[in-house]
XYZ file of C-alpha atoms in Angstrom:
612
model
C 115.922 113.899 107.386
C 115.022 115.633 104.162
C 112.907 118.648 104.952
C 110.888 120.939 102.741
C 112.538 124.354 102.619
C 110.106 127.197 102.992
C 111.708 130.586 102.537
C 109.174 133.394 102.583
C 105.631 132.273 101.930
C 102.581 134.476 102.292
C 99.584 132.656 100.883
C 96.124 134.113 100.518
C 93.769 131.239 99.695
C 90.518 131.745 97.874
C 87.807 131.250 100.443
C 88.008 130.860 104.205
C 87.816 128.002 106.669
C 84.242 126.704 106.640
C 82.390 125.334 109.613
C 81.578 121.638 109.937
C 78.065 122.241 108.711
C 79.162 123.632 105.347
C 77.956 121.986 102.159
C 80.167 119.656 100.141
C 82.160 121.352 97.397
C 81.523 120.654 93.703
C 84.010 121.783 91.010
C 83.108 122.242 87.364
C 83.869 118.588 86.616
C 81.068 117.488 88.922
C 83.113 115.632 91.536
C 82.222 116.341 95.161
C 84.810 116.920 97.875
C 84.916 117.632 101.588
C 85.328 121.343 102.328
C 88.676 122.436 103.800
C 90.372 119.039 103.376
C 93.367 118.369 101.120
C 95.115 114.995 100.754
C 98.850 115.107 100.025
C 101.390 112.383 99.334
C 104.976 113.242 100.273
C 108.414 111.878 99.568
C 109.989 110.193 102.635
C 111.440 112.730 105.043
C 109.350 115.698 103.923
C 107.591 117.369 106.863
C 103.822 117.600 106.356
C 103.625 120.500 108.812
C 105.886 122.653 106.666
C 103.832 121.884 103.574
C 100.680 122.824 105.483
C 102.231 126.145 106.573
C 103.214 126.851 102.967
C 99.577 126.371 102.007
C 98.222 128.530 104.790
C 96.717 125.590 106.648
C 97.544 122.840 109.136
C 97.854 119.055 109.415
C 94.578 117.414 110.408
C 95.613 113.733 110.438
C 97.792 111.114 108.779
C 96.436 108.141 106.867
C 97.452 104.511 107.292
C 99.371 104.720 104.022
C 102.897 105.968 104.752
C 103.625 109.646 104.006
C 100.012 110.486 103.136
C 98.292 113.210 105.177
C 95.055 115.204 105.330
C 95.539 118.966 105.653
C 93.085 121.675 106.715
C 93.033 124.421 104.060
C 90.724 127.147 102.870
C 90.057 126.172 99.252
C 91.079 122.574 98.475
C 91.124 123.106 94.700
C 93.430 126.123 94.887
C 95.547 124.502 97.591
C 95.984 121.370 95.490
C 97.237 123.379 92.525
C 99.775 125.227 94.692
C 100.873 122.103 96.576
C 101.784 120.287 93.351
C 104.429 122.939 92.693
C 106.166 122.426 96.037
C 109.270 120.197 96.291
C 108.729 116.769 97.806
C 104.969 116.683 97.077
C 104.063 113.557 95.072
C 100.389 114.368 94.707
C 97.781 116.738 96.109
C 94.030 116.490 95.677
C 90.765 117.392 97.384
C 89.290 114.733 99.648
C 86.888 113.492 96.983
C 83.507 112.182 98.085
C 82.023 109.008 96.603
C 78.284 108.331 96.602
C 76.495 105.029 97.168
C 75.229 103.424 93.969
C 71.674 102.598 95.062
C 68.792 103.195 92.679
C 64.995 103.207 93.144
C 62.785 102.149 96.026
C 62.282 98.840 97.769
C 59.477 96.545 98.992
C 59.129 94.577 102.182
C 58.458 90.963 101.129
C 60.685 88.054 102.203
C 61.377 84.551 100.882
C 63.919 82.820 98.767
C 61.560 82.797 95.782
C 62.117 86.557 95.659
C 65.838 85.969 95.134
C 65.552 85.914 91.347
C 69.165 87.064 91.212
C 70.119 83.628 92.599
C 67.437 81.484 90.949
C 65.316 82.925 88.160
C 62.844 80.411 86.730
C 60.874 83.027 84.778
C 57.787 82.780 86.975
C 58.311 86.037 88.875
C 55.797 88.637 87.783
C 54.563 92.003 88.954
C 51.519 92.013 86.665
C 53.171 93.725 83.704
C 56.699 92.413 83.397
C 57.886 88.822 83.362
C 61.278 87.589 84.359
C 63.439 85.572 81.978
C 64.328 82.046 83.036
C 68.062 81.730 83.655
C 68.657 85.476 83.994
C 70.487 84.977 87.286
C 73.984 84.372 88.671
C 74.088 80.584 88.189
C 73.837 80.237 91.956
C 72.041 76.887 92.132
C 74.735 75.116 90.110
C 77.460 76.431 92.402
C 75.397 75.649 95.484
C 74.845 72.030 94.470
C 78.546 71.620 93.740
C 79.908 73.223 96.902
C 77.298 73.052 99.675
C 78.922 70.080 101.406
C 82.499 70.763 100.362
C 85.356 71.632 102.692
C 86.576 75.092 101.655
C 89.271 77.405 102.964
C 88.108 80.392 105.013
C 88.037 83.480 102.814
C 87.247 87.037 103.894
C 85.356 89.541 101.740
C 85.616 93.095 103.049
C 82.523 95.246 102.576
C 83.729 98.853 102.338
C 80.479 100.720 102.898
C 78.336 102.351 105.605
C 79.081 99.618 108.152
C 77.050 96.507 109.004
C 74.428 95.608 111.592
C 76.500 93.076 113.557
C 73.416 91.743 115.354
C 71.525 90.762 112.216
C 70.664 87.044 112.545
C 71.375 86.448 108.853
C 74.879 87.960 109.121
C 76.154 87.590 112.689
C 77.768 84.155 112.222
C 79.589 85.349 109.107
C 81.260 88.472 110.543
C 84.959 88.743 111.285
C 86.850 91.813 112.549
C 85.856 95.276 111.413
C 87.087 98.879 111.253
C 85.541 102.352 111.266
C 87.654 104.406 108.860
C 85.338 107.417 109.257
C 85.975 107.983 112.965
C 89.070 105.795 113.333
C 87.695 104.232 116.524
C 84.787 102.056 117.570
C 82.805 99.396 115.750
C 81.712 99.917 112.108
C 78.030 100.423 112.969
C 75.696 100.914 110.016
C 73.705 104.135 110.437
C 72.546 104.306 106.820
C 71.449 100.776 105.856
C 73.326 100.385 102.572
C 76.251 98.355 103.937
C 74.037 95.797 105.670
C 72.094 95.257 102.432
C 75.276 94.866 100.349
C 76.759 92.419 102.862
C 73.702 90.152 102.642
C 73.931 90.000 98.857
C 77.592 89.020 99.046
C 77.465 86.390 101.780
C 74.337 86.171 103.946
C 73.978 82.996 105.992
C 72.248 80.211 104.100
C 70.102 77.273 105.256
C 69.502 78.913 108.637
C 65.743 79.211 108.261
C 65.801 82.992 107.768
C 64.790 85.216 104.912
C 67.654 85.442 102.436
C 70.784 83.801 101.062
C 73.998 85.295 99.742
C 75.876 84.242 96.648
C 78.865 83.568 98.914
C 76.675 81.114 100.803
C 79.320 78.755 102.206
C 80.207 79.036 105.938
C 83.863 79.428 104.918
C 83.048 82.831 103.378
C 83.335 85.529 106.057
C 82.306 89.196 105.977
C 84.613 91.969 107.183
C 82.728 95.268 107.790
C 84.815 98.348 107.023
C 82.990 101.660 107.399
C 84.206 104.193 104.828
C 80.885 106.032 104.317
C 79.168 108.156 106.952
C 75.560 107.864 108.068
C 74.460 110.205 105.275
C 76.076 108.107 102.543
C 79.157 110.294 102.011
C 82.365 108.307 101.357
C 85.615 110.364 101.492
C 88.705 109.214 99.601
C 90.726 109.398 102.814
C 88.482 106.834 104.502
C 88.405 104.643 101.387
C 92.205 104.506 101.216
C 92.503 103.795 104.932
C 89.773 101.150 104.741
C 91.508 99.315 101.912
C 94.857 99.387 103.705
C 93.289 98.098 106.922
C 91.328 95.336 105.171
C 94.364 94.056 103.279
C 96.426 94.094 106.471
C 93.772 92.041 108.263
C 93.402 89.231 105.752
C 90.725 90.251 103.243
C 90.998 88.471 99.872
C 88.122 90.348 98.194
C 87.098 93.994 98.664
C 83.680 95.282 97.573
C 83.116 98.995 96.932
C 79.528 99.922 96.025
C 80.098 103.658 95.560
C 81.816 106.039 93.181
C 82.284 109.435 91.629
C 83.551 111.048 88.416
C 87.008 112.062 89.670
C 90.049 109.795 89.884
C 91.982 109.876 93.182
C 95.729 109.377 93.626
C 95.435 108.272 97.242
C 92.818 105.698 96.269
C 94.912 104.462 93.350
C 97.915 103.920 95.641
C 95.747 101.817 97.944
C 94.190 99.894 95.019
C 97.552 99.049 93.502
C 99.018 97.948 96.842
C 96.005 95.687 97.461
C 96.232 94.258 93.962
C 99.945 93.541 94.419
C 99.064 91.709 97.665
C 96.763 89.359 95.736
C 93.462 90.976 96.738
C 90.620 91.237 94.198
C 88.915 94.650 94.128
C 85.309 94.944 92.919
C 83.335 98.181 92.444
C 79.964 99.289 91.105
C 79.968 101.153 87.783
C 77.430 103.820 88.787
C 73.782 104.678 88.226
C 73.766 107.601 85.773
C 73.080 105.596 82.562
C 76.191 107.016 80.909
C 79.373 105.607 79.377
C 81.536 108.098 81.268
C 84.096 106.411 83.505
C 83.272 106.308 87.197
C 85.823 105.793 89.969
C 86.985 103.614 91.665
C 85.389 101.140 89.212
C 87.273 102.473 86.176
C 90.746 101.928 87.663
C 92.462 99.002 85.865
C 93.170 96.994 89.042
C 89.453 97.164 89.978
C 86.661 95.082 88.420
C 83.872 97.428 87.236
C 80.369 95.925 87.508
C 77.228 97.029 85.651
C 73.682 96.058 86.648
C 71.199 93.843 84.815
C 67.465 93.347 85.326
C 65.527 90.096 85.665
C 65.198 89.796 81.874
C 68.999 89.812 81.371
C 69.006 93.322 79.970
C 70.909 96.386 81.139
C 69.183 97.995 84.102
C 67.830 101.339 82.905
C 70.059 103.375 85.213
C 73.313 101.400 84.901
C 76.491 103.014 83.617
C 78.059 101.092 80.763
C 80.921 100.911 78.255
C 82.933 97.853 77.220
C 86.163 99.859 77.349
C 86.013 100.082 81.146
C 83.082 97.990 82.493
C 84.281 94.419 82.969
C 81.202 92.429 83.931
C 77.446 92.666 84.437
C 75.493 91.149 87.331
C 71.914 91.314 88.621
C 71.245 94.666 90.275
C 67.496 94.959 89.714
C 65.476 97.777 88.171
C 62.858 99.184 90.556
C 60.678 102.250 90.210
C 58.261 101.874 93.127
C 57.804 100.216 96.484
C 56.801 96.547 96.430
C 58.496 96.104 93.055
C 59.756 92.483 93.023
C 62.468 93.298 90.463
C 64.713 94.626 93.233
C 67.442 92.609 94.936
C 66.175 91.189 98.217
C 68.678 91.238 101.082
C 69.324 92.064 104.708
C 68.503 95.439 106.266
C 69.446 96.702 109.752
C 67.323 95.497 112.661
C 67.155 99.076 114.009
C 66.120 102.357 112.388
C 68.688 103.971 110.086
C 68.635 106.590 107.338
C 66.982 104.300 104.793
C 64.264 103.085 107.182
C 63.424 106.462 108.764
C 61.329 108.066 106.059
C 59.143 110.097 108.383
C 62.197 111.443 110.175
C 63.359 112.754 106.796
C 60.007 114.392 106.052
C 58.864 111.664 103.650
C 55.623 109.745 103.616
C 55.410 106.033 104.264
C 55.812 103.384 102.997
C 59.499 103.271 103.644
C 62.294 100.702 103.639
C 61.703 97.870 106.065
C 63.781 96.697 108.986
C 65.389 93.226 108.826
C 64.930 92.583 105.064
C 63.989 94.563 101.989
C 64.768 95.118 98.319
C 67.005 97.737 96.753
C 68.289 98.183 93.218
C 71.462 99.639 91.756
C 74.944 98.789 90.598
C 75.576 98.774 94.361
C 73.610 95.516 94.385
C 75.423 94.096 91.337
C 78.996 94.503 92.639
C 78.577 92.289 95.759
C 77.212 89.505 93.531
C 80.671 89.413 91.921
C 82.512 89.917 95.223
C 80.717 86.985 96.856
C 81.309 84.816 93.782
C 85.011 85.701 93.836
C 85.233 84.705 97.498
C 83.873 81.245 96.625
C 86.595 80.769 94.012
C 89.304 81.853 96.452
C 87.866 79.438 99.030
C 88.097 76.604 96.494
C 91.831 77.235 96.212
C 92.101 79.471 93.135
C 95.679 80.665 92.750
C 95.266 84.421 93.120
C 93.348 87.533 92.134
C 94.371 87.314 88.471
C 93.134 83.725 88.208
C 89.871 84.529 89.999
C 89.249 87.539 87.782
C 89.947 85.489 84.648
C 87.569 82.734 85.786
C 84.774 85.236 86.408
C 85.263 87.025 83.104
C 85.808 84.048 80.790
C 82.806 82.091 82.122
C 80.374 85.033 82.013
C 77.227 84.561 79.887
C 77.387 86.639 76.655
C 73.994 88.300 77.017
C 72.902 91.124 74.661
C 75.188 94.113 75.186
C 78.330 92.068 75.682
C 81.158 93.758 73.829
C 79.409 97.120 73.766
C 77.836 97.742 77.182
C 80.332 95.577 79.113
C 83.333 93.554 78.099
C 82.624 90.034 79.363
C 78.922 89.299 79.764
C 76.823 88.521 82.857
C 78.209 86.734 85.915
C 77.735 82.942 86.079
C 79.266 81.567 89.284
C 78.089 78.048 88.451
C 80.158 78.058 85.260
C 83.117 79.615 87.083
C 83.062 76.872 89.725
C 82.951 74.218 87.011
C 85.808 75.873 85.107
C 87.850 75.944 88.294
C 87.666 72.143 88.306
C 85.330 71.930 91.260
C 86.665 71.181 94.704
C 89.281 68.507 95.258
C 87.562 65.468 96.761
C 88.313 64.800 100.381
C 91.381 62.582 100.729
C 91.203 59.039 102.032
C 93.577 57.515 104.573
C 93.655 54.109 106.269
C 96.058 52.877 108.959
C 97.250 49.415 107.900
C 99.534 48.847 110.906
C 99.212 48.580 113.867
C 95.856 46.846 113.893
C 93.076 48.266 116.013
C 93.095 46.631 119.486
C 96.572 45.117 119.126
C 99.258 45.163 121.838
C 102.511 46.947 120.957
C 105.866 47.482 122.612
C 109.264 49.015 121.913
C 109.699 50.479 118.390
C 107.054 49.614 115.821
C 106.216 50.610 112.248
C 103.154 52.744 111.663
C 101.946 52.424 108.056
C 99.047 54.026 106.206
C 97.545 54.097 102.738
C 96.423 57.500 101.422
C 94.868 58.729 98.178
C 97.249 60.186 95.629
C 96.120 63.807 96.131
C 97.412 63.888 99.724
C 100.132 66.505 100.173
C 100.842 66.176 103.915
C 100.533 63.576 106.664
C 100.578 64.205 110.414
C 101.080 61.285 112.837
C 99.901 61.743 116.424
C 99.401 59.744 119.610
C 96.605 60.788 121.962
C 96.351 64.094 120.053
C 100.051 64.941 120.417
C 101.755 65.294 117.030
C 104.828 63.097 116.659
C 105.798 63.909 113.077
C 104.519 65.907 110.081
C 105.538 64.658 106.635
C 105.156 67.311 103.920
C 106.128 64.900 101.121
C 104.257 61.659 101.800
C 103.806 58.764 99.396
C 100.554 56.883 98.811
C 101.969 54.104 100.999
C 103.197 56.110 103.991
C 105.142 54.772 106.993
C 107.152 55.907 109.996
C 108.612 54.394 113.181
C 107.205 54.977 116.654
C 109.015 54.209 119.907
C 106.195 53.141 122.199
C 108.458 53.698 125.222
C 107.758 57.438 124.731
C 104.354 56.949 126.383
C 103.173 55.143 129.488
C 101.683 51.690 129.226
C 97.956 51.549 128.553
C 95.434 52.203 125.793
C 96.667 54.824 123.312
C 94.969 56.365 120.252
C 97.178 56.411 117.168
C 96.005 58.834 114.419
C 97.076 59.796 110.913
C 95.757 63.069 109.444
C 96.013 63.451 105.656
C 95.613 66.843 103.991
C 95.460 68.300 100.477
C 96.829 71.510 99.010
C 93.333 73.031 98.814
C 92.294 72.281 102.368
C 90.189 69.075 102.657
C 91.468 66.581 105.213
C 90.791 63.028 106.399
C 91.739 61.261 109.628
C 92.172 57.574 110.492
C 92.639 56.328 114.063
C 93.198 53.022 115.847
C 93.406 52.152 119.539
C 96.377 50.070 120.687
C 97.545 48.713 124.041
C 101.082 49.798 124.898
C 102.754 47.203 127.139
C 106.454 47.624 127.800
C 106.347 46.365 131.421
C 107.139 42.737 130.510
C 110.169 43.746 128.517
C 112.945 45.536 130.346
C 113.890 48.802 128.769
C 117.317 48.506 130.468
C 119.236 45.216 130.231
C 121.491 44.514 133.275
C 124.344 42.029 133.829
C 126.278 41.587 137.127
C 129.696 40.018 137.746
C 130.691 39.314 141.399
C 134.236 38.882 142.735
C 136.487 39.513 145.783
C 139.575 41.635 146.274
C 141.655 40.721 149.348
C 138.595 38.971 150.680
C 136.233 41.958 150.203
C 133.116 41.481 148.042
C 132.622 43.621 144.948
C 130.270 43.571 141.947
C 130.658 45.010 138.433
C 127.362 46.138 136.880
C 126.961 46.702 133.125
C 123.746 47.703 131.370
C 122.302 49.072 128.198
C 121.286 51.470 126.835
C 123.972 53.976 127.723
C 121.797 57.064 127.286
C 122.348 60.511 128.700
C 121.191 61.325 132.222
C 121.621 59.437 135.518
C 120.476 56.110 136.937
C 119.701 54.863 140.421
C 121.310 51.552 141.456
C 119.399 49.343 143.877
C 120.952 46.512 145.957
C 118.491 44.168 147.582
C 115.707 46.740 147.025
C 117.587 49.685 148.564
C 119.068 52.475 146.495
C 122.803 52.615 147.088
C 123.901 55.273 144.612
C 122.889 57.627 141.803
C 125.460 57.557 139.046
C 125.985 58.486 135.425
C 124.103 56.443 132.868
C 127.317 55.361 131.149
C 126.612 51.624 131.241
C 129.097 50.598 133.941
C 129.452 50.793 137.733
C 131.441 48.934 140.413
C 129.639 48.323 143.670
C 132.179 48.106 146.517
C 130.247 45.992 148.993
C 133.439 45.520 151.042
C 132.176 42.727 153.299
C 133.863 39.400 153.961
C 132.342 35.986 153.805
C 129.634 34.580 151.541
C 126.379 36.192 150.472
C 123.874 36.885 147.700
C 122.985 40.342 146.342
C 120.236 41.323 143.883
C 120.676 44.438 141.713
C 118.431 46.620 139.595
C 119.138 49.814 137.581
C 116.400 52.405 137.141
C 116.205 55.808 135.450
C 117.018 58.396 138.112
C 113.924 59.275 140.099
C 111.838 56.502 138.512
C 110.734 53.144 139.834
C 108.852 52.174 136.664
C 111.563 52.448 134.025
C 114.001 49.858 135.383
C 116.197 46.983 134.279
C 115.721 43.334 134.923
C 116.829 42.068 138.341
C 120.298 40.464 138.293
C 121.704 38.390 141.236
C 125.350 37.867 142.230
C 126.638 35.393 144.879
C 129.956 35.016 146.752
């Protein structure tokens, strides 16, 4: 083991250990960080405890990423500077805090007509402003193309404040979940932001309730990963752990609706590992109306999303800059309660930070339970995340292909090329560019015919459409063979002796590379009783006046057989196709023989008679 050598180290850190109630630190650059916490990345074999001692602190915990640890120190900024000079330390940084990118207030109306981000016909009005027809995500085009399609299950991880798992517009979409803040327990939303973001990305659709998500299809699932506490503080340590956990548990898209001005090495390591694993990362650009880069959105392996209003213009608060902002999407632009220009979505069904105005010393009205509207680049990012999940579910080849589809099909609204690089999201155009969904395959069993009687070995033949990439043949639900390279005219052989006589269901399942399947079935009557599965011949003779009989049969399979003489078993012998029965009696007589599989009275030969 390589170990960090510490000779004589006496460190006096600026500042002292602060209690849990201390305020969050803010350096001159403006980035916030957790007091007394330092994140370090070490070369393999370096002991984190020795590094902590060298810095006058201790090890608090280790992250899911290998060789990355959180230390307790006095002054994280000073400790980081010293740690970078120590051997074996790859990086050292404060535990930066990200903030949720929510802007403005929200009303309490509900109905799909309020979802202008999904379908904007220009008729929405608040008395002074009028929406612009078509200033939406192209949702209806994608919905009409995919609503009845068979798509592959795809998971979008919502890294946020958690999710209300009991919400009736989300509960059937949820899968798994992790609390990266506490490390244990369910990712319960105590703030409200995560539940709202989740509904924008993939709320249940056509269930009679108040909202729909852009990732409307039942195949799109939501994975809640809590990386922000109940006050909206999102530490880098939790973000990195949340990404690592989500990737390890099957997420294909990760949404991050938060940010801050400082770049983070531990976050970058997690981003790059997720990107290499084929995961698409999406983040909000920020709400400060500046061109300054905001992280994690500005990292190259992350898609940075700005916010637009219902007139297809930049939302007043949205960060911008074509050099680092990739795409724009509806985020709304609210400045008061009951402002319909917000993005309507799910809210927790119980009181949380955003719905407890009086508890925070504010006057009502406040954010509503169940459903409400918020605005911000936080609301724009999940539009893109949900859209990306749809493309993955259609069978898009990977994160690079999905990102290219989203960017190249975006609508070039005013500001494209200056405020953002690729225009405003249009999922309808992206779905069309992806070629739509492969049509469901067709398959027909041409032989045997439904209701026919079969015996011994028969041919099973089927005709399938030319996009079929696999065929599975089964009898009564038990798979007999899977062909991964079938032809349009597919066939195989089936030995009907492998099942008992009677009515059997023969099925052929055809599948495509992108997921859709088709099944054809016929019912046949298996009848092998009238045809002996073992053919027996007997030759009788005498030796010195004693009767004997030579039995020969086929097939000569492995295992044993029972030999019956005049209905009584006389011997169990090897199934080698030959046996001599030494009757050893004198005089004349007639003997009837039958050969059966050992222990069976149903799988037997014909009866053969010998006389003397």
